[in-house]
Amino acid sequence: MSHYVFNFFSDTKEAAITKLSAYLSKPRSDIEKALAYGCSSGSFIDELQIDLNAFNSSKVSIVGRHVTTSSPNELCSITDNGLMNLSQSLQESTPLSRFLRKNKVHIDVSNKLFTYRGTTIPIEERKTSDHVCFMGRNSVCMWSFGCEAFQKLSILGNKLYTLGATLEFFISGSIAEMLEYSTVSHCPEILNTIDQLMSAIRNPFASCTFPLCQKWILEYPNCYIIEFEVELPFMETYNPISYVDAYHDIRGCFKWSNITRDDYFERRIPQRVFDNRFLIENVISAYVYPFGEHYGSLLPGLSISPDKLKVYQVENEELTEI
């Protein structure tokens, strides 16, 4: 059985078209013609009359790259244990969990509790109408969206629970674009979130000085790109902010797949349908509209085993394999 690996970092457009043509069992010339129109995934699927349900997405892998920071002594945490998702990184003995503990911070992921210097507060993703002040005041919160501290706490809750604390990575983009994304080339993004939360708890009117981020940069100064292949069924290929509202945008992709509106809203659509649409979307993004980086994530709870990893140290936007 053929297996197709799409590497949007190094594949030429011609190589990607060849793979997509073979996978979809469509003539290469038809793929080229459909892509030439500057299409969307919906128009591409309609032009080629693609039944998204007809192709086994486990036959496709995508190359991902995860940007992280470490030190030469701690890099073995990745090479020995693999790439963990955020939940695992906080709960198991990892450089991140040990660093937080050393700085008197603990996140109890299972029980949704955040502890800083002995003070424990519940992690909540959104404010309810009867929300009681988590800062200890005996009153119902009167702020529409909660105070500054609660807003920062809800960002933490969103990362951990709404978004599933998944392992996130790039699936396309230049090295410069990846390194410029958020804080990933300097420190874990979660430290930036925790720093802002602690600053808001201490004094919501003061500027955040990001002490955890600064300490991490001193202890873990090296930047690494971790490369791996992941099969499409293990990726989160369809997770809109609002599943209901997203139907209007995706319904055109179902035209040739015998999928009804009821199938969508009753969530009866096989995952391979979303996987195949995701693949098509990213081929279009990489080769028709090649601007900026694009992202992927594993399904909640999954991680990448160490035998699947290639580790590169990054210096001056150059990669050196370790």
Short mmCIF file of C-alpha atoms in Angstrom, two decimals:
data_model
loop_
_atom_site.label_atom_id
_atom_site.label_comp_id
_atom_site.label_asym_id
_atom_site.label_seq_id
_atom_site.Cartn_x
_atom_site.Cartn_y
_atom_site.Cartn_z
CA MET A 1 0.00 0.00 0.00
CA SER A 2 1.41 3.37 -1.01
CA HIS A 3 2.03 5.97 1.66
CA TYR A 4 2.32 9.65 0.84
CA VAL A 5 4.45 12.06 2.90
CA PHE A 6 3.79 15.75 2.29
CA ASN A 7 6.64 18.01 3.35
CA PHE A 8 5.52 21.59 2.81
CA PHE A 9 8.91 22.84 3.99
CA SER A 10 10.91 21.19 1.19
CA ASP A 11 8.56 19.65 -1.43
CA THR A 12 8.39 21.52 -4.70
CA LYS A 13 4.96 22.31 -6.09
CA GLU A 14 5.52 19.66 -8.76
CA ALA A 15 6.34 17.01 -6.15
CA ALA A 16 3.26 17.85 -4.09
CA ILE A 17 1.02 17.72 -7.17
CA THR A 18 2.44 14.32 -8.09
CA LYS A 19 1.66 12.95 -4.62
CA LEU A 20 -1.81 14.52 -4.50
CA SER A 21 -2.59 13.19 -7.98
CA ALA A 22 -1.64 9.65 -6.95
CA TYR A 23 -3.51 9.82 -3.64
CA LEU A 24 -6.74 11.21 -5.13
CA SER A 25 -6.49 9.07 -8.26
CA LYS A 26 -6.88 12.17 -10.43
CA PRO A 27 -4.84 13.05 -13.53
CA ARG A 28 -1.94 15.36 -12.77
CA SER A 29 -3.10 17.75 -15.47
CA ASP A 30 -6.51 18.09 -13.75
CA ILE A 31 -4.83 18.88 -10.41
CA GLU A 32 -2.64 21.51 -12.06
CA LYS A 33 -5.62 23.07 -13.83
CA ALA A 34 -7.69 23.26 -10.64
CA LEU A 35 -4.82 24.83 -8.69
CA ALA A 36 -4.15 27.36 -11.43
CA TYR A 37 -7.48 29.07 -10.82
CA GLY A 38 -6.36 30.40 -7.42
CA CYS A 39 -8.97 28.19 -5.85
CA SER A 40 -10.36 27.52 -2.42
CA SER A 41 -10.65 23.98 -1.09
CA GLY A 42 -14.36 24.04 -1.94
CA SER A 43 -13.87 25.07 -5.57
CA PHE A 44 -10.98 22.59 -5.96
CA ILE A 45 -13.15 19.75 -4.64
CA ASP A 46 -16.05 20.79 -6.86
CA GLU A 47 -13.89 21.20 -9.96
CA LEU A 48 -12.48 17.67 -9.59
CA GLN A 49 -15.70 16.15 -8.18
CA ILE A 50 -13.82 14.71 -5.20
CA ASP A 51 -15.56 12.36 -2.80
CA LEU A 52 -13.70 13.13 0.45
CA ASN A 53 -15.04 9.94 1.96
CA ALA A 54 -13.36 7.74 -0.66
CA PHE A 55 -9.74 8.09 0.44
CA ASN A 56 -8.03 6.51 3.44
CA SER A 57 -6.28 9.38 5.21
CA SER A 58 -4.04 6.97 7.15
CA LYS A 59 -2.10 6.67 3.88
CA VAL A 60 -0.99 10.30 4.27
CA SER A 61 1.56 11.82 6.63
CA ILE A 62 2.53 15.46 7.00
CA VAL A 63 5.92 16.70 8.17
CA GLY A 64 5.67 18.93 11.24
CA ARG A 65 8.23 21.14 12.94
CA HIS A 66 8.05 22.12 16.60
CA VAL A 67 10.15 25.05 17.84
CA THR A 68 11.42 24.77 21.40
CA THR A 69 14.22 25.89 23.69
CA SER A 70 16.49 23.88 25.93
CA SER A 71 20.07 23.46 27.06
CA PRO A 72 22.56 20.80 25.94
CA ASN A 73 22.18 19.03 29.30
CA GLU A 74 18.37 18.97 29.20
CA LEU A 75 17.90 18.15 25.51
CA CYS A 76 17.82 14.46 26.47
CA SER A 77 14.36 15.11 27.92
CA ILE A 78 13.17 15.33 24.30
CA THR A 79 15.48 12.83 22.64
CA ASP A 80 14.75 10.18 25.30
CA ASN A 81 11.06 10.83 25.99
CA GLY A 82 9.79 12.36 22.76
CA LEU A 83 7.68 15.47 22.26
CA MET A 84 5.00 15.70 24.94
CA ASN A 85 1.78 17.64 24.77
CA LEU A 86 1.27 20.57 27.17
CA SER A 87 -0.71 18.53 29.68
CA GLN A 88 2.04 15.91 29.94
CA SER A 89 4.75 18.57 30.16
CA LEU A 90 3.03 20.08 33.19
CA GLN A 91 2.16 16.82 34.98
CA GLU A 92 5.24 14.66 34.40
CA SER A 93 8.83 15.31 35.45
CA THR A 94 10.01 17.55 32.64
CA PRO A 95 12.23 20.64 32.40
CA LEU A 96 9.06 22.76 32.34
CA SER A 97 7.40 21.22 35.41
CA ARG A 98 10.69 21.28 37.38
CA PHE A 99 11.30 24.90 36.39
CA LEU A 100 7.82 25.93 37.56
CA ARG A 101 8.17 24.04 40.83
CA LYS A 102 11.53 25.72 41.48
CA ASN A 103 9.80 29.07 41.01
CA LYS A 104 6.93 28.12 43.37
CA VAL A 105 4.35 27.62 40.62
CA HIS A 106 2.25 24.48 40.27
CA ILE A 107 -0.57 23.69 37.84
CA ASP A 108 -2.80 20.78 38.84
CA VAL A 109 -4.19 19.97 35.40
CA SER A 110 -6.55 17.22 36.57
CA ASN A 111 -8.19 19.30 39.31
CA LYS A 112 -7.99 22.64 37.47
CA LEU A 113 -5.98 24.42 40.16
CA PHE A 114 -3.24 27.06 39.85
CA THR A 115 -0.89 27.52 42.82
CA TYR A 116 1.60 30.37 43.22
CA ARG A 117 3.65 30.83 46.40
CA GLY A 118 1.18 28.80 48.44
CA THR A 119 -2.00 30.48 47.16
CA THR A 120 -4.29 28.20 45.17
CA ILE A 121 -7.06 29.41 42.85
CA PRO A 122 -9.35 27.45 40.52
CA ILE A 123 -8.67 27.61 36.80
CA GLU A 124 -11.82 28.64 34.95
CA GLU A 125 -12.31 29.06 31.23
CA ARG A 126 -15.17 31.54 31.35
CA LYS A 127 -17.07 33.71 33.77
CA THR A 128 -20.51 32.59 34.94
CA SER A 129 -23.32 34.87 36.09
CA ASP A 130 -22.80 33.89 39.73
CA HIS A 131 -19.01 33.87 39.59
CA VAL A 132 -17.55 34.53 43.05
CA CYS A 133 -14.33 36.53 43.20
CA PHE A 134 -11.42 34.09 43.14
CA MET A 135 -9.20 36.71 44.82
CA GLY A 136 -10.97 35.96 48.09
CA ARG A 137 -13.49 38.78 48.26
CA ASN A 138 -16.87 37.60 49.59
CA SER A 139 -18.89 38.95 46.69
CA VAL A 140 -20.16 38.03 43.26
CA CYS A 141 -17.94 39.44 40.51
CA MET A 142 -19.60 42.46 38.91
CA TRP A 143 -17.22 42.77 35.96
CA SER A 144 -18.76 41.78 32.62
CA PHE A 145 -15.80 39.59 31.67
CA GLY A 146 -14.07 39.35 35.04
CA CYS A 147 -11.16 41.44 36.27
CA GLU A 148 -7.75 41.55 34.59
CA ALA A 149 -6.51 38.63 36.67
CA PHE A 150 -9.54 36.51 35.78
CA GLN A 151 -9.12 37.29 32.09
CA LYS A 152 -5.52 36.05 32.23
CA LEU A 153 -6.65 32.99 34.19
CA SER A 154 -9.26 32.22 31.54
CA ILE A 155 -6.54 32.34 28.85
CA LEU A 156 -4.69 29.67 30.80
CA GLY A 157 -7.90 27.66 31.12
CA ASN A 158 -8.56 28.01 27.40
CA LYS A 159 -5.10 26.63 26.55
CA LEU A 160 -5.42 23.69 28.93
CA TYR A 161 -9.06 22.67 28.53
CA THR A 162 -10.91 24.35 25.66
CA LEU A 163 -8.03 23.75 23.23
CA GLY A 164 -7.08 20.45 24.87
CA ALA A 165 -3.44 21.23 25.83
CA THR A 166 -2.39 19.68 22.52
CA LEU A 167 1.05 19.48 20.97
CA GLU A 168 1.18 22.27 18.40
CA PHE A 169 3.59 22.63 15.50
CA PHE A 170 4.21 24.23 12.13
CA ILE A 171 3.40 22.44 8.88
CA SER A 172 4.76 25.14 6.58
CA GLY A 173 6.69 28.38 6.77
CA SER A 174 10.25 29.65 6.60
CA ILE A 175 12.64 29.32 9.52
CA ALA A 176 12.40 33.07 10.09
CA GLU A 177 8.60 32.94 10.23
CA MET A 178 8.66 30.08 12.72
CA LEU A 179 11.22 31.76 14.97
CA GLU A 180 9.24 35.00 15.00
CA TYR A 181 6.03 33.31 16.13
CA SER A 182 5.04 34.31 19.67
CA THR A 183 7.76 33.45 22.23
CA VAL A 184 8.59 29.93 21.00
CA SER A 185 12.20 30.68 20.01
CA HIS A 186 12.91 32.12 23.49
CA CYS A 187 10.70 30.30 25.98
CA PRO A 188 7.53 28.17 26.17
CA GLU A 189 4.37 30.16 25.41
CA ILE A 190 2.78 28.91 28.63
CA LEU A 191 5.39 30.84 30.67
CA ASN A 192 4.32 34.06 28.98
CA THR A 193 0.71 33.30 29.95
CA ILE A 194 1.67 32.48 33.56
CA ASP A 195 3.81 35.61 33.86
CA GLN A 196 0.88 37.78 32.75
CA LEU A 197 -1.46 35.99 35.17
CA MET A 198 0.88 36.43 38.14
CA SER A 199 1.42 40.08 37.27
CA ALA A 200 -2.34 40.70 37.16
CA ILE A 201 -2.80 39.00 40.52
CA ARG A 202 -0.01 41.04 42.13
CA ASN A 203 -0.98 44.39 40.63
CA PRO A 204 -3.35 44.63 37.63
CA PHE A 205 -2.23 48.20 36.94
CA ALA A 206 1.52 47.50 36.72
CA SER A 207 3.39 46.46 33.59
CA CYS A 208 4.33 42.80 33.37
CA THR A 209 8.11 42.22 33.61
CA PHE A 210 7.93 38.52 32.58
CA PRO A 211 10.27 37.13 35.28
CA LEU A 212 9.66 33.46 34.43
CA CYS A 213 10.39 34.05 30.74
CA GLN A 214 13.60 35.90 31.60
CA LYS A 215 14.78 33.14 33.93
CA TRP A 216 13.99 30.44 31.37
CA ILE A 217 16.00 32.24 28.68
CA LEU A 218 19.05 32.26 30.97
CA GLU A 219 18.71 28.57 31.87
CA TYR A 220 17.68 27.25 28.46
CA PRO A 221 19.35 29.52 25.89
CA ASN A 222 19.46 27.25 22.84
CA CYS A 223 16.74 27.09 20.20
CA TYR A 224 15.87 23.79 18.52
CA ILE A 225 13.55 22.70 15.74
CA ILE A 226 12.16 19.20 16.18
CA GLU A 227 10.99 17.58 12.95
CA PHE A 228 8.72 14.55 12.61
CA GLU A 229 6.12 12.89 10.43
CA VAL A 230 2.54 12.50 11.67
CA GLU A 231 -0.30 10.59 10.02
CA LEU A 232 -3.36 12.67 9.21
CA PRO A 233 -5.76 10.67 11.46
CA PHE A 234 -3.65 11.68 14.49
CA MET A 235 -3.95 15.39 13.69
CA GLU A 236 -6.66 17.81 14.68
CA THR A 237 -7.91 18.59 11.18
CA TYR A 238 -11.25 20.22 11.98
CA ASN A 239 -11.81 22.19 15.17
CA PRO A 240 -13.66 25.44 14.39
CA ILE A 241 -14.38 28.00 17.12
CA SER A 242 -18.07 27.42 16.51
CA TYR A 243 -18.98 24.08 14.94
CA VAL A 244 -22.50 25.32 14.15
CA ASP A 245 -21.44 28.59 12.52
CA ALA A 246 -18.70 26.88 10.51
CA TYR A 247 -21.18 24.81 8.51
CA HIS A 248 -21.81 27.67 6.07
CA ASP A 249 -18.13 27.72 5.09
CA ILE A 250 -17.55 23.99 4.82
CA ARG A 251 -20.80 22.71 3.29
CA GLY A 252 -19.58 23.19 -0.29
CA CYS A 253 -16.86 20.61 0.31
CA PHE A 254 -19.46 17.89 0.90
CA LYS A 255 -21.15 18.15 -2.49
CA TRP A 256 -19.60 14.99 -3.97
CA SER A 257 -19.34 13.03 -0.70
CA ASN A 258 -23.03 12.22 -0.12
CA ILE A 259 -22.98 14.14 3.17
CA THR A 260 -26.10 15.95 4.34
CA ARG A 261 -26.72 18.85 6.67
CA ASP A 262 -28.07 16.41 9.24
CA ASP A 263 -24.89 14.35 8.98
CA TYR A 264 -22.90 17.44 9.88
CA PHE A 265 -25.00 18.63 12.81
CA GLU A 266 -25.44 15.15 14.21
CA ARG A 267 -21.67 14.67 13.86
CA ARG A 268 -21.90 11.55 11.72
CA ILE A 269 -19.15 12.57 9.30
CA PRO A 270 -16.14 10.21 9.21
CA GLN A 271 -12.89 11.85 10.30
CA ARG A 272 -11.24 11.03 6.96
CA VAL A 273 -13.56 13.55 5.29
CA PHE A 274 -12.12 16.38 7.40
CA ASP A 275 -8.60 14.94 7.05
CA ASN A 276 -8.77 14.96 3.26
CA ARG A 277 -10.17 18.48 3.15
CA PHE A 278 -7.33 19.58 5.48
CA LEU A 279 -4.75 18.06 3.14
CA ILE A 280 -6.23 19.83 0.12
CA GLU A 281 -6.43 23.13 2.00
CA ASN A 282 -2.77 22.95 2.92
CA VAL A 283 -1.60 22.06 -0.56
CA ILE A 284 -3.45 25.17 -1.76
CA SER A 285 -2.03 27.29 1.08
CA ALA A 286 1.54 26.13 0.46
CA TYR A 287 1.64 26.42 -3.32
CA VAL A 288 -1.13 28.77 -4.47
CA TYR A 289 -1.00 31.28 -1.61
CA PRO A 290 2.51 30.72 -0.16
CA PHE A 291 2.44 33.51 2.37
CA GLY A 292 3.22 33.04 6.06
CA GLU A 293 3.38 29.98 8.24
CA HIS A 294 0.63 27.41 8.80
CA TYR A 295 -0.06 25.28 11.82
CA GLY A 296 -1.15 21.87 12.95
CA SER A 297 -1.71 20.06 16.22
CA LEU A 298 -2.08 16.52 17.41
CA LEU A 299 -5.35 15.23 18.78
CA PRO A 300 -5.71 15.81 22.56
CA GLY A 301 -3.66 13.42 24.65
CA LEU A 302 -1.25 12.39 21.89
CA SER A 303 2.50 12.90 21.73
CA ILE A 304 5.40 12.06 19.38
CA SER A 305 7.68 9.17 20.31
CA PRO A 306 11.46 9.80 20.33
CA ASP A 307 12.17 7.38 17.46
CA LYS A 308 10.23 9.66 15.09
CA LEU A 309 12.22 12.81 15.83
CA LYS A 310 14.93 14.68 13.98
CA VAL A 311 16.52 17.35 16.18
CA TYR A 312 18.10 20.48 14.74
CA GLN A 313 19.86 23.29 16.59
CA VAL A 314 19.06 26.72 15.21
CA GLU A 315 21.71 29.42 14.86
CA ASN A 316 21.28 32.46 12.64
CA GLU A 317 18.32 30.76 10.95
CA GLU A 318 20.51 27.83 9.94
CA LEU A 319 19.73 24.24 10.98
CA THR A 320 22.34 21.79 12.24
CA GLU A 321 21.13 18.24 12.85
CA ILE A 322 22.10 16.79 16.20
#
